[in-house]
């Protein structure tokens, strides 16, 4: 639940040969308005429940002005949203930033819709990871 710059930073600290698994929230929703509205709820919840730790980390990566209003910039950095290809691009960006694996967590209201998203995303993401 951090920007891509955090993945690169973590890789730099760990160095080569250490396992780095990035967590990436995803939302299979191509409409920008709907995607950001739904993702914004998730970001607000994470910032509230993760409290000081998440807020400090996002500020460290240049998002201080984005936190209070949970801006589109913050939402777009925290949640990969769009169609299958857009989400696969974000997975590729995480890998390019130094992640060895990317843990995808769907933004969903229930298990059935989460699994549905993962099933739909899988073919595009598996193509990236190959």
Short mmCIF file of N, CA, C and O in Angstrom, two decimals:
data_model
loop_
_atom_site.label_atom_id
_atom_site.label_comp_id
_atom_site.label_asym_id
_atom_site.label_seq_id
_atom_site.Cartn_x
_atom_site.Cartn_y
_atom_site.Cartn_z
N UNK A 1 0.83 -1.19 0.00
CA UNK A 1 0.00 0.00 0.00
C UNK A 1 0.87 1.25 0.00
O UNK A 1 0.69 2.15 0.80
N UNK A 2 1.84 1.25 -0.89
CA UNK A 2 2.75 2.39 -0.98
C UNK A 2 3.01 2.68 -2.46
O UNK A 2 2.75 1.84 -3.31
N UNK A 3 3.54 3.86 -2.75
CA UNK A 3 3.83 4.21 -4.15
C UNK A 3 4.99 3.38 -4.70
O UNK A 3 5.76 2.78 -3.95
N UNK A 4 5.11 3.40 -6.01
CA UNK A 4 6.20 2.66 -6.65
C UNK A 4 7.57 3.07 -6.14
O UNK A 4 8.48 2.24 -6.04
N UNK A 5 7.72 4.33 -5.79
CA UNK A 5 9.02 4.80 -5.27
C UNK A 5 9.41 4.03 -4.01
O UNK A 5 10.60 3.83 -3.75
N UNK A 6 8.44 3.59 -3.24
CA UNK A 6 8.73 2.81 -2.04
C UNK A 6 9.34 1.46 -2.40
O UNK A 6 10.24 0.97 -1.72
N UNK A 7 8.85 0.85 -3.47
CA UNK A 7 9.40 -0.43 -3.90
C UNK A 7 10.86 -0.27 -4.28
O UNK A 7 11.72 -1.07 -3.87
N UNK A 8 11.15 0.77 -5.05
CA UNK A 8 12.54 1.03 -5.44
C UNK A 8 13.41 1.31 -4.21
O UNK A 8 14.55 0.84 -4.12
N UNK A 9 12.87 2.08 -3.27
CA UNK A 9 13.58 2.39 -2.02
C UNK A 9 13.86 1.12 -1.22
O UNK A 9 14.96 0.90 -0.73
N UNK A 10 12.84 0.27 -1.11
CA UNK A 10 13.00 -0.99 -0.38
C UNK A 10 14.05 -1.88 -1.04
O UNK A 10 14.87 -2.50 -0.36
N UNK A 11 14.05 -1.92 -2.37
CA UNK A 11 15.05 -2.73 -3.08
C UNK A 11 16.44 -2.19 -2.81
O UNK A 11 17.39 -2.94 -2.60
N UNK A 12 16.57 -0.88 -2.80
CA UNK A 12 17.87 -0.26 -2.54
C UNK A 12 18.38 -0.63 -1.15
O UNK A 12 19.54 -0.97 -0.97
N UNK A 13 17.49 -0.61 -0.18
CA UNK A 13 17.87 -0.95 1.19
C UNK A 13 18.21 -2.44 1.31
O UNK A 13 19.21 -2.81 1.92
N UNK A 14 17.38 -3.30 0.71
CA UNK A 14 17.60 -4.74 0.81
C UNK A 14 18.81 -5.19 0.01
O UNK A 14 19.48 -6.14 0.38
N UNK A 15 19.03 -4.54 -1.12
CA UNK A 15 20.09 -4.98 -2.01
C UNK A 15 19.64 -6.18 -2.83
O UNK A 15 18.53 -6.68 -2.67
N UNK A 16 20.51 -6.66 -3.70
CA UNK A 16 20.14 -7.80 -4.54
C UNK A 16 20.10 -9.09 -3.72
O UNK A 16 20.74 -9.21 -2.68
N UNK A 17 19.34 -10.04 -4.21
CA UNK A 17 19.33 -11.36 -3.60
C UNK A 17 18.42 -11.51 -2.40
O UNK A 17 18.32 -12.60 -1.84
N UNK A 18 17.75 -10.46 -1.98
CA UNK A 18 16.79 -10.54 -0.88
C UNK A 18 15.39 -10.48 -1.48
O UNK A 18 15.13 -9.74 -2.42
N UNK A 19 14.49 -11.25 -0.92
CA UNK A 19 13.12 -11.32 -1.41
C UNK A 19 12.36 -10.04 -1.08
O UNK A 19 12.31 -9.62 0.07
N UNK A 20 11.76 -9.43 -2.11
CA UNK A 20 10.93 -8.24 -1.92
C UNK A 20 9.57 -8.50 -2.54
O UNK A 20 9.46 -8.73 -3.75
N UNK A 21 8.56 -8.52 -1.69
CA UNK A 21 7.18 -8.74 -2.14
C UNK A 21 6.42 -7.44 -1.92
O UNK A 21 6.26 -6.99 -0.78
N UNK A 22 5.97 -6.84 -3.00
CA UNK A 22 5.19 -5.61 -2.92
C UNK A 22 3.71 -5.94 -2.83
O UNK A 22 3.24 -6.88 -3.46
N UNK A 23 3.01 -5.14 -2.06
CA UNK A 23 1.55 -5.28 -1.96
C UNK A 23 0.93 -4.25 -2.88
O UNK A 23 1.27 -3.07 -2.82
N UNK A 24 0.02 -4.68 -3.74
CA UNK A 24 -0.64 -3.76 -4.66
C UNK A 24 -2.15 -3.96 -4.61
O UNK A 24 -2.66 -5.02 -4.94
N UNK A 25 -2.86 -2.93 -4.15
CA UNK A 25 -4.32 -2.95 -4.21
C UNK A 25 -4.72 -2.74 -5.67
O UNK A 25 -4.12 -1.95 -6.38
N UNK A 26 -5.75 -3.48 -6.10
CA UNK A 26 -6.20 -3.39 -7.49
C UNK A 26 -7.72 -3.28 -7.52
O UNK A 26 -8.43 -3.77 -6.65
N UNK A 27 -8.19 -2.62 -8.56
CA UNK A 27 -9.63 -2.46 -8.76
C UNK A 27 -9.90 -2.53 -10.26
O UNK A 27 -9.46 -1.67 -11.02
N UNK A 28 -10.59 -3.55 -10.65
CA UNK A 28 -10.93 -3.75 -12.05
C UNK A 28 -12.15 -2.88 -12.37
O UNK A 28 -13.29 -3.31 -12.27
N UNK A 29 -11.86 -1.63 -12.71
CA UNK A 29 -12.90 -0.64 -13.02
C UNK A 29 -12.31 0.39 -13.98
O UNK A 29 -11.47 1.19 -13.58
N UNK A 30 -12.71 0.36 -15.24
CA UNK A 30 -12.11 1.27 -16.22
C UNK A 30 -12.61 2.71 -16.16
O UNK A 30 -11.94 3.61 -16.65
N UNK A 31 -13.76 2.97 -15.53
CA UNK A 31 -14.28 4.33 -15.46
C UNK A 31 -13.53 5.10 -14.38
O UNK A 31 -13.60 4.73 -13.20
N UNK A 32 -12.82 6.18 -14.74
CA UNK A 32 -12.02 6.91 -13.75
C UNK A 32 -12.82 7.42 -12.55
O UNK A 32 -12.35 7.33 -11.41
N UNK A 33 -13.99 7.96 -12.79
CA UNK A 33 -14.79 8.48 -11.69
C UNK A 33 -15.22 7.41 -10.71
O UNK A 33 -15.08 7.57 -9.48
N UNK A 34 -15.73 6.32 -11.22
CA UNK A 34 -16.17 5.22 -10.36
C UNK A 34 -14.97 4.57 -9.67
O UNK A 34 -15.02 4.24 -8.48
N UNK A 35 -13.89 4.38 -10.43
CA UNK A 35 -12.71 3.73 -9.85
C UNK A 35 -12.14 4.56 -8.71
O UNK A 35 -11.87 4.04 -7.62
N UNK A 36 -11.96 5.84 -8.94
CA UNK A 36 -11.37 6.68 -7.90
C UNK A 36 -12.28 6.83 -6.69
O UNK A 36 -11.80 6.85 -5.55
N UNK A 37 -13.58 6.91 -6.92
CA UNK A 37 -14.51 7.02 -5.79
C UNK A 37 -14.42 5.77 -4.91
O UNK A 37 -14.34 5.86 -3.68
N UNK A 38 -14.41 4.62 -5.52
CA UNK A 38 -14.34 3.36 -4.76
C UNK A 38 -12.97 3.19 -4.12
O UNK A 38 -12.86 2.80 -2.95
N UNK A 39 -11.93 3.48 -4.87
CA UNK A 39 -10.56 3.34 -4.34
C UNK A 39 -10.30 4.34 -3.21
O UNK A 39 -9.61 4.02 -2.25
N UNK A 40 -10.89 5.53 -3.33
CA UNK A 40 -10.70 6.55 -2.30
C UNK A 40 -11.18 6.04 -0.93
O UNK A 40 -10.55 6.29 0.09
N UNK A 41 -12.28 5.30 -0.92
CA UNK A 41 -12.78 4.72 0.33
C UNK A 41 -11.73 3.80 0.94
O UNK A 41 -11.49 3.83 2.15
N UNK A 42 -11.13 2.98 0.11
CA UNK A 42 -10.11 2.03 0.57
C UNK A 42 -8.89 2.77 1.10
O UNK A 42 -8.33 2.40 2.14
N UNK A 43 -8.46 3.80 0.39
CA UNK A 43 -7.29 4.57 0.83
C UNK A 43 -7.58 5.25 2.16
O UNK A 43 -6.75 5.21 3.07
N UNK A 44 -8.75 5.87 2.28
CA UNK A 44 -9.11 6.52 3.55
C UNK A 44 -9.08 5.52 4.70
O UNK A 44 -8.56 5.81 5.78
N UNK A 45 -9.66 4.35 4.47
CA UNK A 45 -9.70 3.33 5.52
C UNK A 45 -8.28 2.90 5.90
O UNK A 45 -7.95 2.78 7.08
N UNK A 46 -7.44 2.68 4.92
CA UNK A 46 -6.06 2.25 5.20
C UNK A 46 -5.29 3.33 5.96
O UNK A 46 -4.54 3.03 6.90
N UNK A 47 -5.48 4.58 5.57
CA UNK A 47 -4.79 5.66 6.27
C UNK A 47 -5.29 5.81 7.70
O UNK A 47 -4.52 6.12 8.59
N UNK A 48 -6.57 5.57 7.91
CA UNK A 48 -7.15 5.66 9.25
C UNK A 48 -6.70 4.49 10.11
O UNK A 48 -6.25 4.68 11.24
N UNK A 49 -6.79 3.29 9.56
CA UNK A 49 -6.43 2.10 10.35
C UNK A 49 -4.92 1.96 10.50
O UNK A 49 -4.45 1.46 11.50
N UNK A 50 -4.17 2.37 9.47
CA UNK A 50 -2.71 2.30 9.55
C UNK A 50 -2.15 3.51 10.27
O UNK A 50 -1.00 3.56 10.65
N UNK A 51 -3.02 4.48 10.46
CA UNK A 51 -2.75 5.71 11.20
C UNK A 51 -1.40 6.33 10.88
O UNK A 51 -1.07 6.58 9.74
N UNK A 52 -0.64 6.59 11.91
CA UNK A 52 0.59 7.37 11.79
C UNK A 52 1.62 6.75 10.85
O UNK A 52 2.28 7.46 10.10
N UNK A 53 1.73 5.44 10.86
CA UNK A 53 2.77 4.79 10.05
C UNK A 53 2.56 5.05 8.56
O UNK A 53 3.49 5.43 7.86
N UNK A 54 1.34 4.84 8.07
CA UNK A 54 1.09 5.08 6.65
C UNK A 54 1.22 6.57 6.32
O UNK A 54 1.81 6.93 5.31
N UNK A 55 0.66 7.41 7.14
CA UNK A 55 0.74 8.84 6.89
C UNK A 55 2.17 9.32 6.79
O UNK A 55 2.53 10.07 5.88
N UNK A 56 3.00 8.89 7.74
CA UNK A 56 4.42 9.27 7.72
C UNK A 56 5.10 8.79 6.44
O UNK A 56 5.84 9.52 5.79
N UNK A 57 4.85 7.55 6.09
CA UNK A 57 5.49 6.97 4.91
C UNK A 57 5.07 7.70 3.63
O UNK A 57 5.90 8.03 2.79
N UNK A 58 3.77 7.98 3.48
CA UNK A 58 3.31 8.70 2.29
C UNK A 58 3.90 10.10 2.26
O UNK A 58 4.29 10.59 1.19
N UNK A 59 4.00 10.77 3.41
CA UNK A 59 4.64 12.10 3.45
C UNK A 59 6.09 12.00 3.01
O UNK A 59 6.57 12.84 2.25
N UNK A 60 6.78 10.97 3.47
CA UNK A 60 8.19 10.78 3.10
C UNK A 60 8.38 10.64 1.60
O UNK A 60 9.44 10.97 1.07
N UNK A 61 7.38 10.14 0.92
CA UNK A 61 7.47 9.95 -0.53
C UNK A 61 6.79 11.06 -1.32
O UNK A 61 6.49 10.90 -2.50
N UNK A 62 6.55 12.21 -0.66
CA UNK A 62 6.09 13.40 -1.37
C UNK A 62 4.60 13.58 -1.48
O UNK A 62 4.14 14.36 -2.32
N UNK A 63 3.81 12.92 -0.64
CA UNK A 63 2.36 13.02 -0.73
C UNK A 63 1.72 13.77 0.44
O UNK A 63 0.54 13.63 0.69
N UNK A 64 2.49 14.61 1.13
CA UNK A 64 1.97 15.32 2.30
C UNK A 64 0.73 16.14 1.96
O UNK A 64 -0.26 16.13 2.70
N UNK A 65 0.76 16.85 0.83
CA UNK A 65 -0.37 17.70 0.45
C UNK A 65 -1.57 16.91 -0.02
O UNK A 65 -2.66 17.46 -0.17
N UNK A 66 -1.40 15.62 -0.27
CA UNK A 66 -2.48 14.78 -0.80
C UNK A 66 -3.26 14.03 0.27
O UNK A 66 -4.33 13.50 0.00
N UNK A 67 -2.72 13.98 1.47
CA UNK A 67 -3.30 13.13 2.50
C UNK A 67 -4.65 13.60 3.03
O UNK A 67 -5.58 12.80 3.13
N UNK A 68 -4.77 14.86 3.34
CA UNK A 68 -6.00 15.35 3.96
C UNK A 68 -7.21 15.15 3.06
O UNK A 68 -8.26 14.69 3.50
N UNK A 69 -7.06 15.46 1.79
CA UNK A 69 -8.18 15.33 0.87
C UNK A 69 -8.24 14.01 0.13
O UNK A 69 -9.14 13.79 -0.66
N UNK A 70 -7.28 13.14 0.38
CA UNK A 70 -7.15 11.88 -0.36
C UNK A 70 -7.37 12.17 -1.85
O UNK A 70 -8.35 11.79 -2.46
N UNK A 71 -6.39 12.87 -2.41
CA UNK A 71 -6.45 13.34 -3.79
C UNK A 71 -6.41 12.21 -4.80
O UNK A 71 -6.03 11.09 -4.47
N UNK A 72 -6.77 12.55 -6.03
CA UNK A 72 -6.67 11.57 -7.13
C UNK A 72 -5.24 11.08 -7.26
O UNK A 72 -5.00 9.89 -7.51
N UNK A 73 -4.28 11.96 -7.09
CA UNK A 73 -2.86 11.58 -7.19
C UNK A 73 -2.52 10.48 -6.18
O UNK A 73 -1.86 9.49 -6.51
N UNK A 74 -2.98 10.65 -4.96
CA UNK A 74 -2.74 9.65 -3.92
C UNK A 74 -3.47 8.34 -4.23
O UNK A 74 -2.90 7.26 -4.13
N UNK A 75 -4.73 8.46 -4.62
CA UNK A 75 -5.52 7.28 -4.97
C UNK A 75 -4.87 6.51 -6.10
O UNK A 75 -4.73 5.29 -6.05
N UNK A 76 -4.43 7.23 -7.14
CA UNK A 76 -3.81 6.58 -8.30
C UNK A 76 -2.49 5.90 -7.94
O UNK A 76 -2.12 4.89 -8.53
N UNK A 77 -1.78 6.45 -6.97
CA UNK A 77 -0.51 5.85 -6.54
C UNK A 77 -0.75 4.62 -5.66
O UNK A 77 0.04 3.67 -5.70
N UNK A 78 -1.83 4.63 -4.91
CA UNK A 78 -2.08 3.54 -3.96
C UNK A 78 -2.81 2.36 -4.58
O UNK A 78 -2.55 1.21 -4.21
N UNK A 79 -3.70 2.63 -5.52
CA UNK A 79 -4.55 1.57 -6.08
C UNK A 79 -4.39 1.53 -7.59
O UNK A 79 -4.58 2.54 -8.27
N UNK A 80 -4.04 0.38 -8.10
CA UNK A 80 -3.99 0.18 -9.55
C UNK A 80 -5.41 -0.09 -10.02
O UNK A 80 -6.02 -1.08 -9.60
N UNK A 81 -5.96 0.80 -10.82
CA UNK A 81 -7.33 0.63 -11.28
C UNK A 81 -7.35 0.74 -12.80
O UNK A 81 -6.42 1.24 -13.42
N UNK A 82 -8.42 0.24 -13.37
CA UNK A 82 -8.57 0.28 -14.82
C UNK A 82 -8.95 -1.09 -15.34
O UNK A 82 -9.49 -1.92 -14.61
N UNK A 83 -8.62 -1.32 -16.61
CA UNK A 83 -8.90 -2.63 -17.19
C UNK A 83 -7.75 -3.58 -16.87
O UNK A 83 -6.80 -3.23 -16.18
N UNK A 84 -7.86 -4.78 -17.38
CA UNK A 84 -6.86 -5.81 -17.10
C UNK A 84 -5.45 -5.37 -17.51
O UNK A 84 -4.49 -5.61 -16.78
N UNK A 85 -5.35 -4.72 -18.65
CA UNK A 85 -4.04 -4.29 -19.13
C UNK A 85 -3.44 -3.19 -18.26
O UNK A 85 -2.23 -3.15 -18.03
N UNK A 86 -4.27 -2.27 -17.77
CA UNK A 86 -3.77 -1.20 -16.90
C UNK A 86 -3.22 -1.79 -15.60
O UNK A 86 -2.17 -1.36 -15.11
N UNK A 87 -3.90 -2.77 -15.08
CA UNK A 87 -3.42 -3.41 -13.85
C UNK A 87 -2.15 -4.20 -14.11
O UNK A 87 -1.20 -4.16 -13.33
N UNK A 88 -2.08 -4.87 -15.24
CA UNK A 88 -0.85 -5.60 -15.60
C UNK A 88 0.33 -4.64 -15.75
O UNK A 88 1.45 -4.97 -15.36
N UNK A 89 0.06 -3.44 -16.29
CA UNK A 89 1.14 -2.43 -16.40
C UNK A 89 1.67 -2.06 -15.02
O UNK A 89 2.88 -1.92 -14.84
N UNK A 90 0.78 -1.90 -14.04
CA UNK A 90 1.24 -1.55 -12.69
C UNK A 90 2.05 -2.69 -12.08
O UNK A 90 3.06 -2.45 -11.42
N UNK A 91 1.64 -3.91 -12.33
CA UNK A 91 2.42 -5.05 -11.84
C UNK A 91 3.81 -5.01 -12.47
O UNK A 91 4.82 -5.19 -11.78
N UNK A 92 3.89 -4.74 -13.76
CA UNK A 92 5.18 -4.63 -14.44
C UNK A 92 6.01 -3.50 -13.81
O UNK A 92 7.21 -3.65 -13.60
N UNK A 93 5.39 -2.38 -13.50
CA UNK A 93 6.10 -1.26 -12.87
C UNK A 93 6.64 -1.67 -11.50
O UNK A 93 7.77 -1.29 -11.14
N UNK A 94 5.87 -2.43 -10.74
CA UNK A 94 6.35 -2.91 -9.44
C UNK A 94 7.57 -3.83 -9.62
O UNK A 94 8.55 -3.71 -8.90
N UNK A 95 7.49 -4.72 -10.59
CA UNK A 95 8.61 -5.62 -10.86
C UNK A 95 9.83 -4.83 -11.34
O UNK A 95 10.96 -5.09 -10.90
N UNK A 96 9.60 -3.86 -12.21
CA UNK A 96 10.71 -3.03 -12.71
C UNK A 96 11.33 -2.20 -11.59
O UNK A 96 12.52 -1.87 -11.65
N UNK A 97 10.54 -1.86 -10.58
CA UNK A 97 11.05 -1.07 -9.45
C UNK A 97 11.84 -1.93 -8.46
O UNK A 97 12.45 -1.39 -7.54
N UNK A 98 11.81 -3.25 -8.66
CA UNK A 98 12.63 -4.11 -7.81
C UNK A 98 11.90 -5.20 -7.07
O UNK A 98 12.54 -5.99 -6.36
N UNK A 99 10.59 -5.27 -7.19
CA UNK A 99 9.86 -6.34 -6.51
C UNK A 99 10.16 -7.68 -7.17
O UNK A 99 10.31 -7.76 -8.39
N UNK A 100 10.24 -8.72 -6.35
CA UNK A 100 10.37 -10.08 -6.87
C UNK A 100 9.00 -10.68 -7.13
O UNK A 100 8.82 -11.48 -8.04
N UNK A 101 8.07 -10.32 -6.29
CA UNK A 101 6.68 -10.78 -6.39
C UNK A 101 5.78 -9.60 -6.07
O UNK A 101 6.18 -8.70 -5.33
N UNK A 102 4.56 -9.63 -6.60
CA UNK A 102 3.58 -8.59 -6.32
C UNK A 102 2.32 -9.26 -5.81
O UNK A 102 1.71 -10.07 -6.52
N UNK A 103 1.95 -8.96 -4.59
CA UNK A 103 0.74 -9.47 -3.96
C UNK A 103 -0.41 -8.56 -4.35
O UNK A 103 -0.40 -7.37 -4.03
N UNK A 104 -1.39 -9.10 -5.06
CA UNK A 104 -2.53 -8.30 -5.49
C UNK A 104 -3.68 -8.48 -4.51
O UNK A 104 -4.06 -9.60 -4.18
N UNK A 105 -4.24 -7.36 -4.06
CA UNK A 105 -5.38 -7.37 -3.18
C UNK A 105 -6.51 -6.59 -3.84
O UNK A 105 -6.41 -5.37 -3.98
N UNK A 106 -7.55 -7.28 -4.28
CA UNK A 106 -8.66 -6.59 -4.94
C UNK A 106 -9.43 -5.69 -3.97
O UNK A 106 -9.66 -6.07 -2.82
N UNK A 107 -9.81 -4.53 -4.45
CA UNK A 107 -10.74 -3.69 -3.73
C UNK A 107 -12.12 -4.25 -4.07
O UNK A 107 -12.56 -4.17 -5.22
N UNK A 108 -12.76 -4.85 -3.09
CA UNK A 108 -14.02 -5.54 -3.34
C UNK A 108 -14.86 -5.56 -2.07
O UNK A 108 -14.33 -5.46 -0.96
N UNK A 109 -16.15 -5.70 -2.26
CA UNK A 109 -17.08 -5.72 -1.13
C UNK A 109 -17.22 -7.11 -0.50
O UNK A 109 -17.66 -7.22 0.63
N UNK A 110 -16.86 -8.13 -1.28
CA UNK A 110 -17.03 -9.49 -0.75
C UNK A 110 -16.05 -10.42 -1.45
O UNK A 110 -15.41 -10.05 -2.43
N UNK A 111 -15.95 -11.63 -0.92
CA UNK A 111 -15.01 -12.61 -1.44
C UNK A 111 -15.31 -12.98 -2.89
O UNK A 111 -14.40 -13.12 -3.71
N UNK A 112 -16.58 -13.13 -3.23
CA UNK A 112 -16.96 -13.53 -4.58
C UNK A 112 -16.49 -12.49 -5.60
O UNK A 112 -15.89 -12.83 -6.63
N UNK A 113 -16.71 -11.21 -5.33
CA UNK A 113 -16.28 -10.19 -6.29
C UNK A 113 -14.76 -10.05 -6.30
O UNK A 113 -14.17 -9.75 -7.34
N UNK A 114 -14.10 -10.30 -5.17
CA UNK A 114 -12.63 -10.27 -5.15
C UNK A 114 -12.06 -11.37 -6.03
O UNK A 114 -11.15 -11.14 -6.83
N UNK A 115 -12.60 -12.57 -5.89
CA UNK A 115 -12.14 -13.70 -6.69
C UNK A 115 -12.44 -13.46 -8.17
O UNK A 115 -11.60 -13.74 -9.04
N UNK A 116 -13.59 -12.89 -8.47
CA UNK A 116 -13.94 -12.57 -9.85
C UNK A 116 -12.91 -11.62 -10.46
O UNK A 116 -12.44 -11.84 -11.59
N UNK A 117 -12.54 -10.59 -9.72
CA UNK A 117 -11.52 -9.67 -10.23
C UNK A 117 -10.20 -10.38 -10.50
O UNK A 117 -9.58 -10.18 -11.55
N UNK A 118 -9.78 -11.19 -9.55
CA UNK A 118 -8.50 -11.90 -9.72
C UNK A 118 -8.53 -12.84 -10.92
O UNK A 118 -7.55 -12.94 -11.66
N UNK A 119 -9.65 -13.52 -11.11
CA UNK A 119 -9.78 -14.42 -12.27
C UNK A 119 -9.70 -13.63 -13.58
O UNK A 119 -9.09 -14.09 -14.55
N UNK A 120 -10.30 -12.47 -13.61
CA UNK A 120 -10.29 -11.66 -14.83
C UNK A 120 -8.93 -11.02 -15.07
O UNK A 120 -8.50 -10.86 -16.21
N UNK A 121 -8.22 -10.66 -14.01
CA UNK A 121 -6.91 -10.01 -14.11
C UNK A 121 -5.81 -11.02 -14.44
O UNK A 121 -4.85 -10.70 -15.12
N UNK A 122 -5.96 -12.24 -13.97
CA UNK A 122 -4.90 -13.24 -14.03
C UNK A 122 -4.26 -13.41 -15.40
O UNK A 122 -3.02 -13.40 -15.50
N UNK A 123 -5.01 -13.58 -16.50
CA UNK A 123 -4.33 -13.79 -17.78
C UNK A 123 -3.39 -12.64 -18.18
O UNK A 123 -2.27 -12.88 -18.65
N UNK A 124 -3.81 -11.41 -17.93
CA UNK A 124 -2.96 -10.26 -18.28
C UNK A 124 -1.73 -10.18 -17.36
O UNK A 124 -0.63 -9.91 -17.82
N UNK A 125 -1.93 -10.44 -16.08
CA UNK A 125 -0.84 -10.36 -15.13
C UNK A 125 0.15 -11.50 -15.32
O UNK A 125 1.36 -11.31 -15.23
N UNK A 126 -0.34 -12.69 -15.59
CA UNK A 126 0.55 -13.82 -15.81
C UNK A 126 1.42 -13.60 -17.03
O UNK A 126 2.57 -14.03 -17.07
N UNK A 127 0.91 -12.89 -18.02
CA UNK A 127 1.72 -12.53 -19.19
C UNK A 127 2.87 -11.61 -18.84
O UNK A 127 3.94 -11.68 -19.43
N UNK A 128 2.68 -10.75 -17.85
CA UNK A 128 3.71 -9.82 -17.39
C UNK A 128 4.79 -10.54 -16.62
O UNK A 128 5.97 -10.29 -16.76
N UNK A 129 4.35 -11.47 -15.79
CA UNK A 129 5.28 -12.17 -14.90
C UNK A 129 6.12 -13.23 -15.62
O UNK A 129 7.09 -13.71 -15.09
N UNK A 130 5.73 -13.57 -16.84
CA UNK A 130 6.44 -14.63 -17.55
C UNK A 130 7.80 -14.18 -18.04
O UNK A 130 8.09 -13.07 -18.22
#
